[in-house]
């Protein structure tokens, strides 16, 4: 398993744990009479799950197992792969901080962090597709 | 990688582009509201990333790597799996069209029926390929 895949998979497991912790927090909001504003954490919960866990696990396995791009570059551009890893993880982490903060205490800094997070995650997705497309082939 | 997997996975990657683009616009709009109409595209975002990206990628991978049969046709009745590919994609777009603007409950329902049919057909297709090493 290549190093980048190990980073993707280990990071995806950490986001998986974090997502279920957020799920737990949402589940105990009513019985423990926690502030109703905690509901604002819902989008973070399912994006931790779908982007942090599911998409990242797929990205890591695809980078590892898909048909070789070429003899010289079997996995396409490894540099682009690392850039995807960085953009996706930092982008998602910014969202985890800024989205609840924006809901609880709106401020310009949170707006900017949300915008930066959106751009970083979008770039990660586009670069991943560009770097993977050529490996979706018969051999 | 077989031809149908190429179609499933390239289609999944295309939906990843659509789903991530809508998602990024929605998140940006949360920080700096610039176009309220975007919130109406939230169901499309969910449809693209769940059915378009995740489900189709998994189906393409399953068609590719699950055990094959010892005799031809090695991947079983491929027509069933092609049927799934068509039903899922038609279902996604019917659902998306049904949720945009004033929308249409009937389009949403028809889309969901197409997706459900596609998934049942895929389960029927894939069932015999879930088998032990050396099984025929």
PDB file of C-alpha atoms in Angstrom:
ATOM      1  CA  UNK A   1       0.000   0.000   0.000  1.00  0.00           C
ATOM      2  CA  UNK A   2       1.587   3.349  -1.045  1.00  0.00           C
ATOM      3  CA  UNK A   3       2.276   5.991   1.654  1.00  0.00           C
ATOM      4  CA  UNK A   4      -0.393   8.379   0.307  1.00  0.00           C
ATOM      5  CA  UNK A   5      -3.043   5.650   0.572  1.00  0.00           C
ATOM      6  CA  UNK A   6      -2.010   5.016   4.187  1.00  0.00           C
ATOM      7  CA  UNK A   7      -2.447   8.708   4.971  1.00  0.00           C
ATOM      8  CA  UNK A   8      -5.851   8.814   3.240  1.00  0.00           C
ATOM      9  CA  UNK A   9      -7.077   5.698   5.069  1.00  0.00           C
ATOM     10  CA  UNK A  10      -5.790   6.645   8.521  1.00  0.00           C
ATOM     11  CA  UNK A  11      -7.196  10.148   8.162  1.00  0.00           C
ATOM     12  CA  UNK A  12     -10.530   8.682   7.006  1.00  0.00           C
ATOM     13  CA  UNK A  13     -10.673   6.508  10.138  1.00  0.00           C
ATOM     14  CA  UNK A  14     -10.036   9.534  12.375  1.00  0.00           C
ATOM     15  CA  UNK A  15     -12.803  11.493  10.605  1.00  0.00           C
ATOM     16  CA  UNK A  16     -15.075   8.444  10.994  1.00  0.00           C
ATOM     17  CA  UNK A  17     -14.533   8.489  14.765  1.00  0.00           C
ATOM     18  CA  UNK A  18     -15.042  12.272  14.873  1.00  0.00           C
ATOM     19  CA  UNK A  19     -18.267  11.982  12.844  1.00  0.00           C
ATOM     20  CA  UNK A  20     -19.833   9.439  15.195  1.00  0.00           C
ATOM     21  CA  UNK A  21     -18.847  11.626  18.160  1.00  0.00           C
ATOM     22  CA  UNK A  22     -20.737  14.512  16.544  1.00  0.00           C
ATOM     23  CA  UNK A  23     -23.633  12.091  15.920  1.00  0.00           C
ATOM     24  CA  UNK A  24     -23.568  11.163  19.592  1.00  0.00           C
ATOM     25  CA  UNK A  25     -23.623  14.823  20.595  1.00  0.00           C
ATOM     26  CA  UNK A  26     -26.675  15.412  18.374  1.00  0.00           C
ATOM     27  CA  UNK A  27     -28.392  12.341  19.829  1.00  0.00           C
ATOM     28  CA  UNK A  28     -27.978  13.453  23.454  1.00  0.00           C
ATOM     29  CA  UNK A  29     -29.074  17.051  22.812  1.00  0.00           C
ATOM     30  CA  UNK A  30     -32.721  16.438  23.774  1.00  0.00           C
ATOM     31  CA  UNK A  31     -32.321  13.946  26.651  1.00  0.00           C
ATOM     32  CA  UNK A  32     -29.540  15.975  28.281  1.00  0.00           C
ATOM     33  CA  UNK A  33     -31.358  19.279  27.578  1.00  0.00           C
ATOM     34  CA  UNK A  34     -28.315  20.737  25.791  1.00  0.00           C
ATOM     35  CA  UNK A  35     -28.764  24.056  23.904  1.00  0.00           C
ATOM     36  CA  UNK A  36     -30.954  23.720  20.785  1.00  0.00           C
ATOM     37  CA  UNK A  37     -28.244  25.531  18.792  1.00  0.00           C
ATOM     38  CA  UNK A  38     -26.337  22.214  18.751  1.00  0.00           C
ATOM     39  CA  UNK A  39     -28.608  21.241  15.822  1.00  0.00           C
ATOM     40  CA  UNK A  40     -26.375  23.561  13.771  1.00  0.00           C
ATOM     41  CA  UNK A  41     -23.746  20.799  14.011  1.00  0.00           C
ATOM     42  CA  UNK A  42     -25.821  18.467  11.763  1.00  0.00           C
ATOM     43  CA  UNK A  43     -24.161  19.457   8.442  1.00  0.00           C
ATOM     44  CA  UNK A  44     -20.736  18.998  10.059  1.00  0.00           C
ATOM     45  CA  UNK A  45     -21.779  15.534  11.259  1.00  0.00           C
ATOM     46  CA  UNK A  46     -22.755  14.185   7.855  1.00  0.00           C
ATOM     47  CA  UNK A  47     -19.939  15.903   5.971  1.00  0.00           C
ATOM     48  CA  UNK A  48     -17.414  14.404   8.388  1.00  0.00           C
ATOM     49  CA  UNK A  49     -19.031  11.082   7.497  1.00  0.00           C
ATOM     50  CA  UNK A  50     -19.440  11.467   3.723  1.00  0.00           C
ATOM     51  CA  UNK A  51     -16.355  13.562   2.879  1.00  0.00           C
ATOM     52  CA  UNK A  52     -13.976  12.767   5.742  1.00  0.00           C
ATOM     53  CA  UNK A  53     -14.727   9.045   5.931  1.00  0.00           C
ATOM     54  CA  UNK A  54     -16.440   7.718   2.756  1.00  0.00           C
ATOM     55  CA  UNK A  55     -14.924   9.944   0.033  1.00  0.00           C
ATOM     56  CA  UNK A  56     -11.455   9.912   1.569  1.00  0.00           C
ATOM     57  CA  UNK A  57     -11.468   6.116   1.928  1.00  0.00           C
ATOM     58  CA  UNK A  58     -12.462   5.859  -1.748  1.00  0.00           C
ATOM     59  CA  UNK A  59      -9.754   8.362  -2.787  1.00  0.00           C
ATOM     60  CA  UNK A  60      -7.096   6.313  -0.968  1.00  0.00           C
ATOM     61  CA  UNK A  61      -8.188   2.952  -2.387  1.00  0.00           C
ATOM     62  CA  UNK A  62      -8.572   4.359  -5.916  1.00  0.00           C
ATOM     63  CA  UNK A  63      -5.034   5.819  -5.801  1.00  0.00           C
ATOM     64  CA  UNK A  64      -3.751   2.394  -4.737  1.00  0.00           C
ATOM     65  CA  UNK A  65      -5.723  -0.086  -6.850  1.00  0.00           C
ATOM     66  CA  UNK A  66      -6.837   1.487 -10.120  1.00  0.00           C
ATOM     67  CA  UNK A  67      -5.126   0.441 -13.389  1.00  0.00           C
ATOM     68  CA  UNK A  68      -1.696   2.001 -13.971  1.00  0.00           C
ATOM     69  CA  UNK A  69      -1.688   5.373 -15.714  1.00  0.00           C
ATOM     70  CA  UNK A  70       1.624   4.591 -17.488  1.00  0.00           C
ATOM     71  CA  UNK A  71       4.872   2.671 -16.912  1.00  0.00           C
ATOM     72  CA  UNK A  72       6.656   5.840 -15.838  1.00  0.00           C
ATOM     73  CA  UNK A  73       3.747   7.200 -13.752  1.00  0.00           C
ATOM     74  CA  UNK A  74       1.753   4.154 -12.574  1.00  0.00           C
ATOM     75  CA  UNK A  75      -0.401   6.229 -10.189  1.00  0.00           C
ATOM     76  CA  UNK A  76      -0.628   9.417 -12.215  1.00  0.00           C
ATOM     77  CA  UNK A  77       0.864  12.458 -10.509  1.00  0.00           C
ATOM     78  CA  UNK A  78       1.778  11.577  -6.895  1.00  0.00           C
ATOM     79  CA  UNK A  79       2.297  15.294  -6.205  1.00  0.00           C
ATOM     80  CA  UNK A  80      -1.301  16.043  -7.244  1.00  0.00           C
ATOM     81  CA  UNK A  81      -2.413  13.154  -5.012  1.00  0.00           C
ATOM     82  CA  UNK A  82      -0.702  14.767  -2.002  1.00  0.00           C
ATOM     83  CA  UNK A  83      -2.195  18.154  -2.904  1.00  0.00           C
ATOM     84  CA  UNK A  84      -5.672  16.541  -2.935  1.00  0.00           C
ATOM     85  CA  UNK A  85      -4.969  15.038   0.500  1.00  0.00           C
ATOM     86  CA  UNK A  86      -3.894  18.394   1.927  1.00  0.00           C
ATOM     87  CA  UNK A  87      -6.729  20.435   0.392  1.00  0.00           C
ATOM     88  CA  UNK A  88      -9.427  17.957   1.409  1.00  0.00           C
ATOM     89  CA  UNK A  89      -8.273  17.553   4.999  1.00  0.00           C
ATOM     90  CA  UNK A  90      -7.509  21.202   5.730  1.00  0.00           C
ATOM     91  CA  UNK A  91     -10.700  22.289   3.906  1.00  0.00           C
ATOM     92  CA  UNK A  92     -12.879  19.905   5.892  1.00  0.00           C
ATOM     93  CA  UNK A  93     -11.188  20.812   9.188  1.00  0.00           C
ATOM     94  CA  UNK A  94     -11.892  24.517   8.517  1.00  0.00           C
ATOM     95  CA  UNK A  95     -15.551  23.665   7.974  1.00  0.00           C
ATOM     96  CA  UNK A  96     -15.704  21.690  11.237  1.00  0.00           C
ATOM     97  CA  UNK A  97     -14.482  24.792  13.085  1.00  0.00           C
ATOM     98  CA  UNK A  98     -16.233  27.552  11.146  1.00  0.00           C
ATOM     99  CA  UNK A  99     -19.729  26.168  10.500  1.00  0.00           C
ATOM    100  CA  UNK A 100     -20.775  25.635  14.142  1.00  0.00           C
ATOM    101  CA  UNK A 101     -18.957  28.836  15.141  1.00  0.00           C
ATOM    102  CA  UNK A 102     -20.829  30.805  12.465  1.00  0.00           C
ATOM    103  CA  UNK A 103     -24.154  29.363  13.652  1.00  0.00           C
ATOM    104  CA  UNK A 104     -23.474  30.089  17.342  1.00  0.00           C
ATOM    105  CA  UNK A 105     -21.677  33.420  17.048  1.00  0.00           C
ATOM    106  CA  UNK A 106     -21.729  34.934  13.519  1.00  0.00           C
ATOM    107  CA  UNK A 107     -18.574  36.849  12.613  1.00  0.00           C
ATOM    108  CA  UNK A 108     -16.758  37.843   9.428  1.00  0.00           C
ATOM    109  CA  UNK A 109     -13.824  35.552  10.227  1.00  0.00           C
ATOM    110  CA  UNK A 110     -16.120  32.479  10.165  1.00  0.00           C
ATOM    111  CA  UNK A 111     -17.610  33.607   6.833  1.00  0.00           C
ATOM    112  CA  UNK A 112     -14.132  33.786   5.354  1.00  0.00           C
ATOM    113  CA  UNK A 113     -13.151  30.398   6.763  1.00  0.00           C
ATOM    114  CA  UNK A 114     -16.313  28.862   5.247  1.00  0.00           C
ATOM    115  CA  UNK A 115     -15.500  30.400   1.866  1.00  0.00           C
ATOM    116  CA  UNK A 116     -11.887  29.170   2.003  1.00  0.00           C
ATOM    117  CA  UNK A 117     -13.083  25.718   3.095  1.00  0.00           C
ATOM    118  CA  UNK A 118     -15.507  25.583   0.151  1.00  0.00           C
ATOM    119  CA  UNK A 119     -12.804  26.492  -2.362  1.00  0.00           C
ATOM    120  CA  UNK A 120     -10.250  24.049  -0.888  1.00  0.00           C
ATOM    121  CA  UNK A 121     -12.624  21.074  -0.889  1.00  0.00           C
ATOM    122  CA  UNK A 122     -13.861  21.909  -4.391  1.00  0.00           C
ATOM    123  CA  UNK A 123     -10.266  22.053  -5.667  1.00  0.00           C
ATOM    124  CA  UNK A 124      -9.523  18.709  -3.976  1.00  0.00           C
ATOM    125  CA  UNK A 125     -12.457  17.085  -5.793  1.00  0.00           C
ATOM    126  CA  UNK A 126     -11.571  18.573  -9.186  1.00  0.00           C
ATOM    127  CA  UNK A 127      -7.878  17.657  -8.946  1.00  0.00           C
ATOM    128  CA  UNK A 128      -8.760  14.130  -7.817  1.00  0.00           C
ATOM    129  CA  UNK A 129     -11.016  13.660 -10.864  1.00  0.00           C
ATOM    130  CA  UNK A 130      -8.401  15.101 -13.221  1.00  0.00           C
ATOM    131  CA  UNK A 131      -5.687  12.848 -11.773  1.00  0.00           C
ATOM    132  CA  UNK A 132      -7.888   9.724 -11.759  1.00  0.00           C
ATOM    133  CA  UNK A 133      -9.738   9.985 -15.096  1.00  0.00           C
ATOM    134  CA  UNK A 134      -6.852   8.575 -17.144  1.00  0.00           C
ATOM    135  CA  UNK A 135      -6.638   5.512 -14.886  1.00  0.00           C
ATOM    136  CA  UNK A 136     -10.254   4.476 -15.535  1.00  0.00           C
ATOM    137  CA  UNK A 137      -9.455   2.152 -18.433  1.00  0.00           C
ATOM    138  CA  UNK A 138      -9.280  -1.504 -19.400  1.00  0.00           C
ATOM    139  CA  UNK A 139      -5.578  -2.053 -18.571  1.00  0.00           C
TER     140      UNK A 139
ATOM    141  CA  UNK B   1     -11.291  -3.027 -15.777  1.00  0.00           C
ATOM    142  CA  UNK B   2     -14.382  -4.141 -17.790  1.00  0.00           C
ATOM    143  CA  UNK B   3     -16.278  -1.733 -20.043  1.00  0.00           C
ATOM    144  CA  UNK B   4     -19.309  -1.366 -17.739  1.00  0.00           C
ATOM    145  CA  UNK B   5     -17.053  -0.518 -14.774  1.00  0.00           C
ATOM    146  CA  UNK B   6     -15.442   2.196 -16.896  1.00  0.00           C
ATOM    147  CA  UNK B   7     -18.921   3.636 -17.550  1.00  0.00           C
ATOM    148  CA  UNK B   8     -19.995   3.376 -13.911  1.00  0.00           C
ATOM    149  CA  UNK B   9     -16.786   4.931 -12.578  1.00  0.00           C
ATOM    150  CA  UNK B  10     -16.453   7.719 -15.183  1.00  0.00           C
ATOM    151  CA  UNK B  11     -20.096   8.539 -14.545  1.00  0.00           C
ATOM    152  CA  UNK B  12     -19.367   8.551 -10.779  1.00  0.00           C
ATOM    153  CA  UNK B  13     -16.430  10.934 -11.306  1.00  0.00           C
ATOM    154  CA  UNK B  14     -18.639  13.238 -13.382  1.00  0.00           C
ATOM    155  CA  UNK B  15     -21.205  13.333 -10.570  1.00  0.00           C
ATOM    156  CA  UNK B  16     -18.378  14.008  -8.108  1.00  0.00           C
ATOM    157  CA  UNK B  17     -17.596  17.154 -10.131  1.00  0.00           C
ATOM    158  CA  UNK B  18     -21.293  18.181 -10.136  1.00  0.00           C
ATOM    159  CA  UNK B  19     -21.865  17.300  -6.471  1.00  0.00           C
ATOM    160  CA  UNK B  20     -18.690  18.986  -5.173  1.00  0.00           C
ATOM    161  CA  UNK B  21     -19.383  22.083  -7.281  1.00  0.00           C
ATOM    162  CA  UNK B  22     -22.917  22.477  -5.910  1.00  0.00           C
ATOM    163  CA  UNK B  23     -21.663  21.696  -2.399  1.00  0.00           C
ATOM    164  CA  UNK B  24     -18.901  24.311  -2.623  1.00  0.00           C
ATOM    165  CA  UNK B  25     -21.378  26.929  -3.889  1.00  0.00           C
ATOM    166  CA  UNK B  26     -23.757  26.108  -1.008  1.00  0.00           C
ATOM    167  CA  UNK B  27     -20.973  26.336   1.590  1.00  0.00           C
ATOM    168  CA  UNK B  28     -19.609  29.570   0.106  1.00  0.00           C
ATOM    169  CA  UNK B  29     -23.162  30.922   0.120  1.00  0.00           C
ATOM    170  CA  UNK B  30     -23.375  30.084   3.820  1.00  0.00           C
ATOM    171  CA  UNK B  31     -20.363  32.295   4.474  1.00  0.00           C
ATOM    172  CA  UNK B  32     -21.285  35.063   2.041  1.00  0.00           C
ATOM    173  CA  UNK B  33     -24.941  34.794   0.903  1.00  0.00           C
ATOM    174  CA  UNK B  34     -24.902  35.854  -2.742  1.00  0.00           C
ATOM    175  CA  UNK B  35     -27.708  33.843  -4.352  1.00  0.00           C
ATOM    176  CA  UNK B  36     -30.606  32.554  -2.184  1.00  0.00           C
ATOM    177  CA  UNK B  37     -31.868  30.326  -5.041  1.00  0.00           C
ATOM    178  CA  UNK B  38     -28.878  28.036  -4.366  1.00  0.00           C
ATOM    179  CA  UNK B  39     -30.582  26.512  -1.306  1.00  0.00           C
ATOM    180  CA  UNK B  40     -33.154  25.036  -3.700  1.00  0.00           C
ATOM    181  CA  UNK B  41     -30.331  22.955  -5.171  1.00  0.00           C
ATOM    182  CA  UNK B  42     -29.571  21.197  -1.883  1.00  0.00           C
ATOM    183  CA  UNK B  43     -31.555  18.034  -2.896  1.00  0.00           C
ATOM    184  CA  UNK B  44     -29.614  17.942  -6.191  1.00  0.00           C
ATOM    185  CA  UNK B  45     -26.317  18.162  -4.274  1.00  0.00           C
ATOM    186  CA  UNK B  46     -27.350  15.224  -2.069  1.00  0.00           C
ATOM    187  CA  UNK B  47     -28.577  13.214  -5.088  1.00  0.00           C
ATOM    188  CA  UNK B  48     -25.347  13.793  -7.033  1.00  0.00           C
ATOM    189  CA  UNK B  49     -23.013  12.798  -4.196  1.00  0.00           C
ATOM    190  CA  UNK B  50     -25.039   9.862  -2.827  1.00  0.00           C
ATOM    191  CA  UNK B  51     -26.449   8.098  -5.890  1.00  0.00           C
ATOM    192  CA  UNK B  52     -24.319   9.675  -8.611  1.00  0.00           C
ATOM    193  CA  UNK B  53     -20.900   9.455  -6.976  1.00  0.00           C
ATOM    194  CA  UNK B  54     -20.880   6.988  -4.087  1.00  0.00           C
ATOM    195  CA  UNK B  55     -23.407   4.361  -5.226  1.00  0.00           C
ATOM    196  CA  UNK B  56     -22.165   4.242  -8.818  1.00  0.00           C
ATOM    197  CA  UNK B  57     -18.514   4.046  -7.805  1.00  0.00           C
ATOM    198  CA  UNK B  58     -19.267   1.098  -5.499  1.00  0.00           C
ATOM    199  CA  UNK B  59     -21.288  -0.626  -8.248  1.00  0.00           C
ATOM    200  CA  UNK B  60     -18.491  -0.139 -10.778  1.00  0.00           C
ATOM    201  CA  UNK B  61     -15.917  -1.528  -8.349  1.00  0.00           C
ATOM    202  CA  UNK B  62     -18.153  -4.504  -7.431  1.00  0.00           C
ATOM    203  CA  UNK B  63     -18.756  -5.375 -11.101  1.00  0.00           C
ATOM    204  CA  UNK B  64     -14.990  -5.265 -11.627  1.00  0.00           C
ATOM    205  CA  UNK B  65     -13.507  -7.095  -8.631  1.00  0.00           C
ATOM    206  CA  UNK B  66     -16.042  -9.573  -7.277  1.00  0.00           C
ATOM    207  CA  UNK B  67     -15.336 -13.271  -8.091  1.00  0.00           C
ATOM    208  CA  UNK B  68     -16.110 -14.297 -11.663  1.00  0.00           C
ATOM    209  CA  UNK B  69     -17.654 -17.570 -12.841  1.00  0.00           C
ATOM    210  CA  UNK B  70     -15.458 -20.406 -14.098  1.00  0.00           C
ATOM    211  CA  UNK B  71     -17.346 -20.613 -17.427  1.00  0.00           C
ATOM    212  CA  UNK B  72     -18.389 -17.950 -19.951  1.00  0.00           C
ATOM    213  CA  UNK B  73     -20.076 -15.553 -19.443  1.00  0.00           C
ATOM    214  CA  UNK B  74     -17.549 -14.963 -16.666  1.00  0.00           C
ATOM    215  CA  UNK B  75     -19.389 -11.971 -15.202  1.00  0.00           C
ATOM    216  CA  UNK B  76     -22.875 -13.485 -15.563  1.00  0.00           C
ATOM    217  CA  UNK B  77     -25.766 -11.703 -17.267  1.00  0.00           C
ATOM    218  CA  UNK B  78     -24.127  -8.345 -17.962  1.00  0.00           C
ATOM    219  CA  UNK B  79     -27.353  -6.996 -19.497  1.00  0.00           C
ATOM    220  CA  UNK B  80     -28.856  -6.832 -15.992  1.00  0.00           C
ATOM    221  CA  UNK B  81     -25.957  -4.712 -14.750  1.00  0.00           C
ATOM    222  CA  UNK B  82     -26.208  -2.425 -17.816  1.00  0.00           C
ATOM    223  CA  UNK B  83     -29.918  -2.079 -16.983  1.00  0.00           C
ATOM    224  CA  UNK B  84     -28.927  -0.911 -13.509  1.00  0.00           C
ATOM    225  CA  UNK B  85     -26.560   1.681 -14.965  1.00  0.00           C
ATOM    226  CA  UNK B  86     -29.347   3.136 -17.115  1.00  0.00           C
ATOM    227  CA  UNK B  87     -32.033   3.007 -14.390  1.00  0.00           C
ATOM    228  CA  UNK B  88     -29.817   4.695 -11.785  1.00  0.00           C
ATOM    229  CA  UNK B  89     -28.803   7.512 -14.134  1.00  0.00           C
ATOM    230  CA  UNK B  90     -32.336   8.124 -15.424  1.00  0.00           C
ATOM    231  CA  UNK B  91     -33.556   8.040 -11.799  1.00  0.00           C
ATOM    232  CA  UNK B  92     -31.000  10.622 -10.667  1.00  0.00           C
ATOM    233  CA  UNK B  93     -31.997  13.133 -13.358  1.00  0.00           C
ATOM    234  CA  UNK B  94     -35.757  12.614 -12.897  1.00  0.00           C
ATOM    235  CA  UNK B  95     -35.288  13.234  -9.179  1.00  0.00           C
ATOM    236  CA  UNK B  96     -33.127  16.302  -9.776  1.00  0.00           C
ATOM    237  CA  UNK B  97     -35.586  17.796 -12.311  1.00  0.00           C
ATOM    238  CA  UNK B  98     -38.433  17.105  -9.896  1.00  0.00           C
ATOM    239  CA  UNK B  99     -36.799  19.098  -7.101  1.00  0.00           C
ATOM    240  CA  UNK B 100     -35.681  22.191  -9.071  1.00  0.00           C
ATOM    241  CA  UNK B 101     -37.836  25.308  -9.011  1.00  0.00           C
ATOM    242  CA  UNK B 102     -41.536  24.603  -8.469  1.00  0.00           C
ATOM    243  CA  UNK B 103     -40.690  20.925  -8.930  1.00  0.00           C
ATOM    244  CA  UNK B 104     -42.881  17.907  -9.537  1.00  0.00           C
ATOM    245  CA  UNK B 105     -43.739  15.211  -7.007  1.00  0.00           C
ATOM    246  CA  UNK B 106     -44.357  12.813  -9.881  1.00  0.00           C
ATOM    247  CA  UNK B 107     -40.885  13.292 -11.320  1.00  0.00           C
ATOM    248  CA  UNK B 108     -39.366  12.750  -7.867  1.00  0.00           C
ATOM    249  CA  UNK B 109     -41.451   9.608  -7.372  1.00  0.00           C
ATOM    250  CA  UNK B 110     -40.649   8.236 -10.840  1.00  0.00           C
ATOM    251  CA  UNK B 111     -36.974   8.928 -10.234  1.00  0.00           C
ATOM    252  CA  UNK B 112     -37.030   7.097  -6.920  1.00  0.00           C
ATOM    253  CA  UNK B 113     -38.842   4.126  -8.524  1.00  0.00           C
ATOM    254  CA  UNK B 114     -36.202   3.956 -11.289  1.00  0.00           C
ATOM    255  CA  UNK B 115     -33.398   4.031  -8.691  1.00  0.00           C
ATOM    256  CA  UNK B 116     -35.078   1.380  -6.546  1.00  0.00           C
ATOM    257  CA  UNK B 117     -35.574  -0.862  -9.590  1.00  0.00           C
ATOM    258  CA  UNK B 118     -31.948  -0.355 -10.574  1.00  0.00           C
ATOM    259  CA  UNK B 119     -30.774  -1.379  -7.115  1.00  0.00           C
ATOM    260  CA  UNK B 120     -33.016  -4.494  -7.019  1.00  0.00           C
ATOM    261  CA  UNK B 121     -31.781  -5.532 -10.480  1.00  0.00           C
ATOM    262  CA  UNK B 122     -28.171  -5.021  -9.347  1.00  0.00           C
ATOM    263  CA  UNK B 123     -28.711  -7.123  -6.214  1.00  0.00           C
ATOM    264  CA  UNK B 124     -30.228  -9.930  -8.326  1.00  0.00           C
ATOM    265  CA  UNK B 125     -27.315  -9.662 -10.783  1.00  0.00           C
ATOM    266  CA  UNK B 126     -24.579  -9.587  -8.128  1.00  0.00           C
ATOM    267  CA  UNK B 127     -25.972 -12.203  -5.726  1.00  0.00           C
ATOM    268  CA  UNK B 128     -24.427 -15.313  -7.425  1.00  0.00           C
ATOM    269  CA  UNK B 129     -21.038 -13.568  -7.740  1.00  0.00           C
ATOM    270  CA  UNK B 130     -20.754 -13.402  -3.947  1.00  0.00           C
ATOM    271  CA  UNK B 131     -19.174 -16.812  -3.525  1.00  0.00           C
ATOM    272  CA  UNK B 132     -16.155 -18.639  -2.137  1.00  0.00           C
ATOM    273  CA  UNK B 133     -12.845 -19.354  -3.839  1.00  0.00           C
ATOM    274  CA  UNK B 134     -13.119 -22.270  -6.269  1.00  0.00           C
ATOM    275  CA  UNK B 135     -16.933 -22.202  -6.440  1.00  0.00           C
ATOM    276  CA  UNK B 136     -18.144 -22.534 -10.095  1.00  0.00           C
TER     277      UNK B 136
END
